[in-house]
mmCIF file of C-alpha atoms and ligand atoms in Angstrom:
data_model
loop_
_atom_site.group_PDB
_atom_site.id
_atom_site.type_symbol
_atom_site.label_atom_id
_atom_site.label_comp_id
_atom_site.label_asym_id
_atom_site.label_seq_id
_atom_site.Cartn_x
_atom_site.Cartn_y
_atom_site.Cartn_z
ATOM 1 C CA UNK A 1 0.237 -0.602 -0.168
ATOM 2 C CA UNK A 2 1.963 3.306 -1.136
ATOM 3 C CA UNK A 3 1.000 6.811 -1.102
ATOM 4 C CA UNK A 4 1.892 9.015 -3.618
ATOM 5 C CA UNK A 5 1.853 12.762 -1.659
ATOM 6 C CA UNK A 6 2.507 14.147 -4.850
ATOM 7 C CA UNK A 7 3.684 18.158 -4.458
ATOM 8 C CA UNK A 8 1.613 18.634 -1.110
ATOM 9 C CA UNK A 9 3.062 18.593 2.094
ATOM 10 C CA UNK A 10 5.865 20.479 4.090
ATOM 11 C CA UNK A 11 9.100 19.353 6.639
ATOM 12 C CA UNK A 12 6.158 20.203 9.200
ATOM 13 C CA UNK A 13 3.148 18.240 7.837
ATOM 14 C CA UNK A 14 4.994 15.530 7.446
ATOM 15 C CA UNK A 15 5.732 15.077 10.733
ATOM 16 C CA UNK A 16 2.688 15.539 12.039
ATOM 17 C CA UNK A 17 0.984 12.867 9.729
ATOM 18 C CA UNK A 18 3.868 10.532 10.327
ATOM 19 C CA UNK A 19 2.876 10.867 14.656
ATOM 20 C CA UNK A 20 -1.333 10.417 13.240
ATOM 21 C CA UNK A 21 0.086 7.741 10.925
ATOM 22 C CA UNK A 22 1.791 5.026 12.835
ATOM 23 C CA UNK A 23 -0.588 4.079 15.734
ATOM 24 C CA UNK A 24 -2.957 3.313 13.091
ATOM 25 C CA UNK A 25 -0.707 1.119 11.364
ATOM 26 C CA UNK A 26 1.506 -0.314 14.378
ATOM 27 C CA UNK A 27 -0.124 -3.557 14.214
ATOM 28 C CA UNK A 28 -0.641 -3.883 10.363
ATOM 29 C CA UNK A 29 1.866 -6.397 9.014
ATOM 30 C CA UNK A 30 -0.222 -7.971 6.495
ATOM 31 C CA UNK A 31 1.274 -5.526 3.293
ATOM 32 C CA UNK A 32 4.282 -3.152 3.002
ATOM 33 C CA UNK A 33 3.325 0.317 3.624
ATOM 34 C CA UNK A 34 5.398 3.330 1.783
ATOM 35 C CA UNK A 35 5.118 6.810 1.982
ATOM 36 C CA UNK A 36 6.399 8.679 -1.418
ATOM 37 C CA UNK A 37 6.547 12.349 -0.345
ATOM 38 C CA UNK A 38 8.456 15.624 -1.862
ATOM 39 C CA UNK A 39 12.067 15.370 -2.266
ATOM 40 C CA UNK A 40 12.747 17.838 0.271
ATOM 41 C CA UNK A 41 10.452 15.987 2.513
ATOM 42 C CA UNK A 42 12.175 13.031 2.587
ATOM 43 C CA UNK A 43 14.582 13.343 5.313
ATOM 44 C CA UNK A 44 12.021 14.251 7.324
ATOM 45 C CA UNK A 45 9.474 11.524 6.757
ATOM 46 C CA UNK A 46 12.649 9.229 7.298
ATOM 47 C CA UNK A 47 13.294 10.512 10.495
ATOM 48 C CA UNK A 48 9.433 10.534 11.516
ATOM 49 C CA UNK A 49 9.452 6.740 10.166
ATOM 50 C CA UNK A 50 12.212 5.553 11.890
ATOM 51 C CA UNK A 51 11.201 1.917 13.974
ATOM 52 C CA UNK A 52 8.125 1.681 11.953
ATOM 53 C CA UNK A 53 7.157 -0.650 8.954
ATOM 54 C CA UNK A 54 6.459 2.421 6.762
ATOM 55 C CA UNK A 55 9.417 2.759 4.302
ATOM 56 C CA UNK A 56 9.744 6.066 2.367
ATOM 57 C CA UNK A 57 10.101 6.762 -2.043
ATOM 58 C CA UNK A 58 10.665 9.530 -3.926
ATOM 59 C CA UNK A 59 8.136 10.455 -6.835
ATOM 60 C CA UNK A 60 10.760 10.685 -9.640
ATOM 61 C CA UNK A 61 14.831 10.315 -9.779
ATOM 62 C CA UNK A 62 17.364 10.981 -12.721
ATOM 63 C CA UNK A 63 19.054 8.598 -15.018
ATOM 64 C CA UNK A 64 22.587 10.054 -14.059
ATOM 65 C CA UNK A 65 24.085 9.806 -10.538
ATOM 66 C CA UNK A 66 25.856 12.931 -10.594
ATOM 67 C CA UNK A 67 26.541 15.402 -12.846
ATOM 68 C CA UNK A 68 25.903 19.330 -14.643
ATOM 69 C CA UNK A 69 21.863 18.407 -14.694
ATOM 70 C CA UNK A 70 20.342 21.521 -13.127
ATOM 71 C CA UNK A 71 17.282 20.366 -10.729
ATOM 72 C CA UNK A 72 17.641 16.675 -11.055
ATOM 73 C CA UNK A 73 17.912 14.038 -8.302
ATOM 74 C CA UNK A 74 19.593 10.715 -8.564
ATOM 75 C CA UNK A 75 18.607 7.378 -7.251
ATOM 76 C CA UNK A 76 22.086 7.324 -5.003
ATOM 77 C CA UNK A 77 20.420 10.479 -3.661
ATOM 78 C CA UNK A 78 17.788 9.485 -3.014
ATOM 79 C CA UNK A 79 19.155 6.118 -1.196
ATOM 80 C CA UNK A 80 21.715 8.344 0.981
ATOM 81 C CA UNK A 81 18.540 10.762 1.777
ATOM 82 C CA UNK A 82 17.118 6.979 3.957
ATOM 83 C CA UNK A 83 14.210 6.252 0.671
ATOM 84 C CA UNK A 84 13.768 2.895 0.036
ATOM 85 C CA UNK A 85 10.903 3.322 -3.169
ATOM 86 C CA UNK A 86 10.316 5.388 -5.731
ATOM 87 C CA UNK A 87 8.000 5.869 -8.042
ATOM 88 C CA UNK A 88 8.513 5.868 -12.054
ATOM 89 C CA UNK A 89 6.563 7.069 -14.790
ATOM 90 C CA UNK A 90 3.609 8.468 -13.371
ATOM 91 C CA UNK A 91 1.050 9.915 -15.786
ATOM 92 C CA UNK A 92 1.274 13.267 -14.264
ATOM 93 C CA UNK A 93 5.052 12.972 -14.838
ATOM 94 C CA UNK A 94 4.147 11.330 -18.996
ATOM 95 C CA UNK A 95 1.229 14.538 -19.034
ATOM 96 C CA UNK A 96 3.456 17.009 -17.895
ATOM 97 C CA UNK A 97 7.074 16.481 -17.616
ATOM 98 C CA UNK A 98 7.677 14.739 -21.062
ATOM 99 C CA UNK A 99 8.318 11.057 -19.480
ATOM 100 C CA UNK A 100 8.101 8.518 -22.198
ATOM 101 C CA UNK A 101 7.925 4.528 -22.089
ATOM 102 C CA UNK A 102 12.177 4.954 -23.037
ATOM 103 C CA UNK A 103 12.809 7.378 -19.907
ATOM 104 C CA UNK A 104 10.722 5.174 -17.621
ATOM 105 C CA UNK A 105 12.780 2.191 -18.783
ATOM 106 C CA UNK A 106 16.132 4.203 -17.995
ATOM 107 C CA UNK A 107 14.745 5.832 -14.824
ATOM 108 C CA UNK A 108 13.947 2.312 -13.438
ATOM 109 C CA UNK A 109 17.674 0.910 -14.444
ATOM 110 C CA UNK A 110 18.957 3.544 -12.730
ATOM 111 C CA UNK A 111 16.763 2.982 -9.216
ATOM 112 C CA UNK A 112 17.424 -0.484 -9.765
ATOM 113 C CA UNK A 113 21.546 0.604 -10.047
ATOM 114 C CA UNK A 114 20.905 2.475 -6.769
ATOM 115 C CA UNK A 115 19.423 -0.172 -4.522
ATOM 116 C CA UNK A 116 15.823 1.304 -4.837
ATOM 117 C CA UNK A 117 13.102 -0.805 -5.114
ATOM 118 C CA UNK A 118 10.744 0.910 -8.283
ATOM 119 C CA UNK A 119 7.030 1.388 -8.496
ATOM 120 C CA UNK A 120 6.335 1.543 -12.234
ATOM 121 C CA UNK A 121 3.237 2.890 -13.280
ATOM 122 C CA UNK A 122 1.137 1.993 -16.434
ATOM 123 C CA UNK A 123 -2.251 3.369 -17.209
ATOM 124 C CA UNK A 124 -4.306 4.588 -20.417
ATOM 125 C CA UNK A 125 -5.965 7.832 -21.166
ATOM 126 C CA UNK A 126 -9.810 7.829 -21.271
ATOM 127 C CA UNK A 127 -10.404 8.289 -24.624
ATOM 128 C CA UNK A 128 -8.351 5.417 -25.643
ATOM 129 C CA UNK A 129 -10.138 3.488 -23.479
ATOM 130 C CA UNK A 130 -13.191 4.426 -24.626
ATOM 131 C CA UNK A 131 -11.605 3.813 -28.365
ATOM 132 C CA UNK A 132 -10.890 0.272 -27.029
ATOM 133 C CA UNK A 133 -7.467 0.487 -26.484
ATOM 134 C CA UNK A 134 -6.852 0.145 -23.115
ATOM 135 C CA UNK A 135 -4.858 -3.504 -23.577
ATOM 136 C CA UNK A 136 -3.180 -2.235 -26.850
ATOM 137 C CA UNK A 137 -1.965 0.678 -24.806
ATOM 138 C CA UNK A 138 -0.752 -1.148 -21.588
ATOM 139 C CA UNK A 139 0.917 -3.903 -24.108
ATOM 140 C CA UNK A 140 2.767 -0.714 -25.919
ATOM 141 C CA UNK A 141 3.699 1.153 -22.230
ATOM 142 C CA UNK A 142 4.860 -2.846 -20.781
ATOM 143 C CA UNK A 143 6.709 -3.674 -24.044
ATOM 144 C CA UNK A 144 8.379 -0.198 -24.887
ATOM 145 C CA UNK A 145 9.923 -0.043 -21.160
ATOM 146 C CA UNK A 146 10.022 -2.016 -18.061
ATOM 147 C CA UNK A 147 10.300 -5.200 -20.620
ATOM 148 C CA UNK A 148 13.709 -4.627 -21.706
ATOM 149 C CA UNK A 149 14.901 -5.491 -17.993
ATOM 150 C CA UNK A 150 16.178 -8.646 -16.686
ATOM 151 C CA UNK A 151 14.256 -11.137 -15.520
ATOM 152 C CA UNK A 152 16.678 -10.266 -12.205
ATOM 153 C CA UNK A 153 15.731 -6.838 -12.038
ATOM 154 C CA UNK A 154 12.144 -7.640 -13.058
ATOM 155 C CA UNK A 155 11.541 -9.239 -10.127
ATOM 156 C CA UNK A 156 12.786 -6.040 -7.843
ATOM 157 C CA UNK A 157 10.138 -3.605 -9.680
ATOM 158 C CA UNK A 158 6.059 -2.860 -8.563
ATOM 159 C CA UNK A 159 3.871 -2.647 -11.005
ATOM 160 C CA UNK A 160 1.484 0.332 -10.368
ATOM 161 C CA UNK A 161 -1.865 -0.148 -12.703
ATOM 162 C CA UNK A 162 -3.272 3.316 -12.846
ATOM 163 C CA UNK A 163 -6.170 4.263 -15.352
ATOM 164 C CA UNK A 164 -5.054 8.348 -16.435
ATOM 165 C CA UNK A 165 -9.445 8.902 -16.309
ATOM 166 C CA UNK A 166 -9.476 7.719 -12.657
ATOM 167 C CA UNK A 167 -6.712 9.862 -11.097
ATOM 168 C CA UNK A 168 -7.673 12.842 -9.012
ATOM 169 C CA UNK A 169 -10.947 12.278 -10.662
ATOM 170 C CA UNK A 170 -13.137 10.554 -7.882
ATOM 171 C CA UNK A 171 -14.154 8.050 -10.480
ATOM 172 C CA UNK A 172 -12.436 5.011 -9.971
ATOM 173 C CA UNK A 173 -11.901 1.824 -12.049
ATOM 174 C CA UNK A 174 -14.655 -0.795 -11.376
ATOM 175 C CA UNK A 175 -13.089 -3.298 -9.345
ATOM 176 C CA UNK A 176 -13.581 -5.956 -12.658
ATOM 177 C CA UNK A 177 -12.186 -3.137 -15.087
ATOM 178 C CA UNK A 178 -9.257 -2.965 -12.601
ATOM 179 C CA UNK A 179 -9.016 -6.742 -12.407
ATOM 180 C CA UNK A 180 -9.003 -6.553 -16.561
ATOM 181 C CA UNK A 181 -6.006 -4.403 -16.786
ATOM 182 C CA UNK A 182 -4.048 -6.535 -14.374
ATOM 183 C CA UNK A 183 -4.720 -9.503 -16.128
ATOM 184 C CA UNK A 184 -3.466 -8.059 -19.407
ATOM 185 C CA UNK A 185 -0.208 -6.954 -17.517
ATOM 186 C CA UNK A 186 0.260 -10.401 -15.597
ATOM 187 C CA UNK A 187 0.264 -11.901 -18.885
ATOM 188 C CA UNK A 188 2.879 -9.816 -19.912
ATOM 189 C CA UNK A 189 4.603 -10.461 -17.447
ATOM 190 C CA UNK A 190 4.334 -14.487 -17.527
ATOM 191 C CA UNK A 191 4.762 -13.607 -22.194
ATOM 192 C CA UNK A 192 8.461 -11.801 -20.810
ATOM 193 C CA UNK A 193 9.333 -13.295 -17.676
ATOM 194 C CA UNK A 194 7.232 -16.692 -17.577
ATOM 195 C CA UNK A 195 4.546 -18.491 -15.304
ATOM 196 C CA UNK A 196 6.773 -17.762 -11.875
ATOM 197 C CA UNK A 197 7.431 -14.303 -12.263
ATOM 198 C CA UNK A 198 3.725 -13.992 -12.946
ATOM 199 C CA UNK A 199 3.124 -15.503 -9.815
ATOM 200 C CA UNK A 200 5.195 -13.415 -8.153
ATOM 201 C CA UNK A 201 4.479 -9.839 -9.686
ATOM 202 C CA UNK A 202 2.863 -7.425 -7.837
ATOM 203 C CA UNK A 203 0.292 -5.100 -9.489
ATOM 204 C CA UNK A 204 -0.931 -1.749 -7.646
ATOM 205 C CA UNK A 205 -4.536 -0.263 -9.003
ATOM 206 C CA UNK A 206 -4.401 3.595 -8.545
ATOM 207 C CA UNK A 207 -7.180 6.140 -9.044
ATOM 208 C CA UNK A 208 -9.227 7.238 -6.728
ATOM 209 C CA UNK A 209 -8.842 4.839 -3.615
ATOM 210 C CA UNK A 210 -10.855 6.155 -1.038
ATOM 211 C CA UNK A 211 -11.180 4.055 2.092
ATOM 212 C CA UNK A 212 -15.153 3.332 0.794
ATOM 213 C CA UNK A 213 -14.102 1.613 -1.956
ATOM 214 C CA UNK A 214 -10.837 -0.113 -1.334
ATOM 215 C CA UNK A 215 -11.940 -3.227 -0.400
ATOM 216 C CA UNK A 216 -13.882 -3.835 -2.967
ATOM 217 C CA UNK A 217 -11.199 -3.457 -5.317
ATOM 218 C CA UNK A 218 -9.172 -5.826 -2.580
ATOM 219 C CA UNK A 219 -11.607 -8.446 -3.203
ATOM 220 C CA UNK A 220 -10.145 -9.043 -6.444
ATOM 221 C CA UNK A 221 -7.291 -11.391 -6.227
ATOM 222 C CA UNK A 222 -5.825 -9.624 -8.923
ATOM 223 C CA UNK A 223 -4.887 -6.843 -7.081
ATOM 224 C CA UNK A 224 -2.052 -6.709 -5.244
ATOM 225 C CA UNK A 225 -2.153 -3.076 -3.282
ATOM 226 C CA UNK A 226 -2.791 0.169 -4.159
ATOM 227 C CA UNK A 227 -1.115 3.445 -5.016
ATOM 228 C CA UNK A 228 -3.072 6.521 -3.446
ATOM 229 C CA UNK A 229 -2.723 9.751 -4.125
ATOM 230 C CA UNK A 230 -5.632 12.128 -2.679
ATOM 231 C CA UNK A 231 -6.572 9.647 0.457
ATOM 232 C CA UNK A 232 -2.945 9.565 1.058
ATOM 233 C CA UNK A 233 -2.332 12.742 2.409
ATOM 234 C CA UNK A 234 -4.953 12.036 5.637
ATOM 235 C CA UNK A 235 -3.456 9.648 8.297
ATOM 236 C CA UNK A 236 -6.972 8.241 9.033
ATOM 237 C CA UNK A 237 -7.730 8.377 5.355
ATOM 238 C CA UNK A 238 -4.281 6.797 4.334
ATOM 239 C CA UNK A 239 -4.693 3.868 7.700
ATOM 240 C CA UNK A 240 -7.904 2.691 6.834
ATOM 241 C CA UNK A 241 -6.946 1.826 3.369
ATOM 242 C CA UNK A 242 -4.047 0.018 4.636
ATOM 243 C CA UNK A 243 -6.094 -2.047 6.838
ATOM 244 C CA UNK A 244 -8.957 -2.240 4.703
HETATM 245 P P1 LIG B 1 -5.606 9.617 -6.712
HETATM 246 O O1 LIG B 1 -4.362 9.605 -7.223
HETATM 247 O O2 LIG B 1 -5.565 8.571 -5.642
HETATM 248 O O3 LIG B 1 -5.650 11.012 -6.275
HETATM 249 O O4 LIG B 1 -6.116 9.742 -7.453
HETATM 250 C C1 LIG B 1 -3.935 8.319 -7.687
HETATM 251 C C2 LIG B 1 -2.348 8.612 -8.326
HETATM 252 O O5 LIG B 1 -1.539 8.742 -8.993
HETATM 253 O O6 LIG B 1 -1.413 8.004 -7.526
#
């Protein structure tokens, strides 16, 4: 269960979140829990989460370790700040910041080389779903990006299926729609990496996950967890989601 805070919260607000959140998930041992705040809040989040089961992640990284790349942040920097996860290829990055399947692959390789655990996002836009292209889009994103990873590397990533039309819109995919897309993705894992990798792959659903719809989504055996935006900003809501 991963929270994507996007461009929200200051370090002080980060600390306040963890003060409220950690007691609510102290007994939650059934899943991994991650919070991905903005870069500048990573040290505060790491400090606040110390000794808990909650891992901290970044929301992006650049694929070079260091250099003259003004404004960028590298995998080793993120790791040294105490984070262990990193979200890659979020649709907002694809939409607003020029992310492509090729750059998703570069970032994923760099994250793995740095020792971070990537959460790699894929998902179709509304017009693509309405045109019946969902499977084709997911296939293109998979084959044009993460399918180039070695089998060993692939086993270290988490995939997030995030239909773009469901992100921040309150329009959640039905559990059946999400499960269909997850089946498509799992079939791609099997085709590229074999049945064992398919069974082991962790595929999260993301897009308007809330305390009142998480149970239905998680009832689908295909759905292994959730990547949560808006509802991860409030400690009690995200705790309810973790403890679905
Ligand atoms: P949302 O965002 O839960 O606010 O829809 C999900 C995401 O973008 O990861």
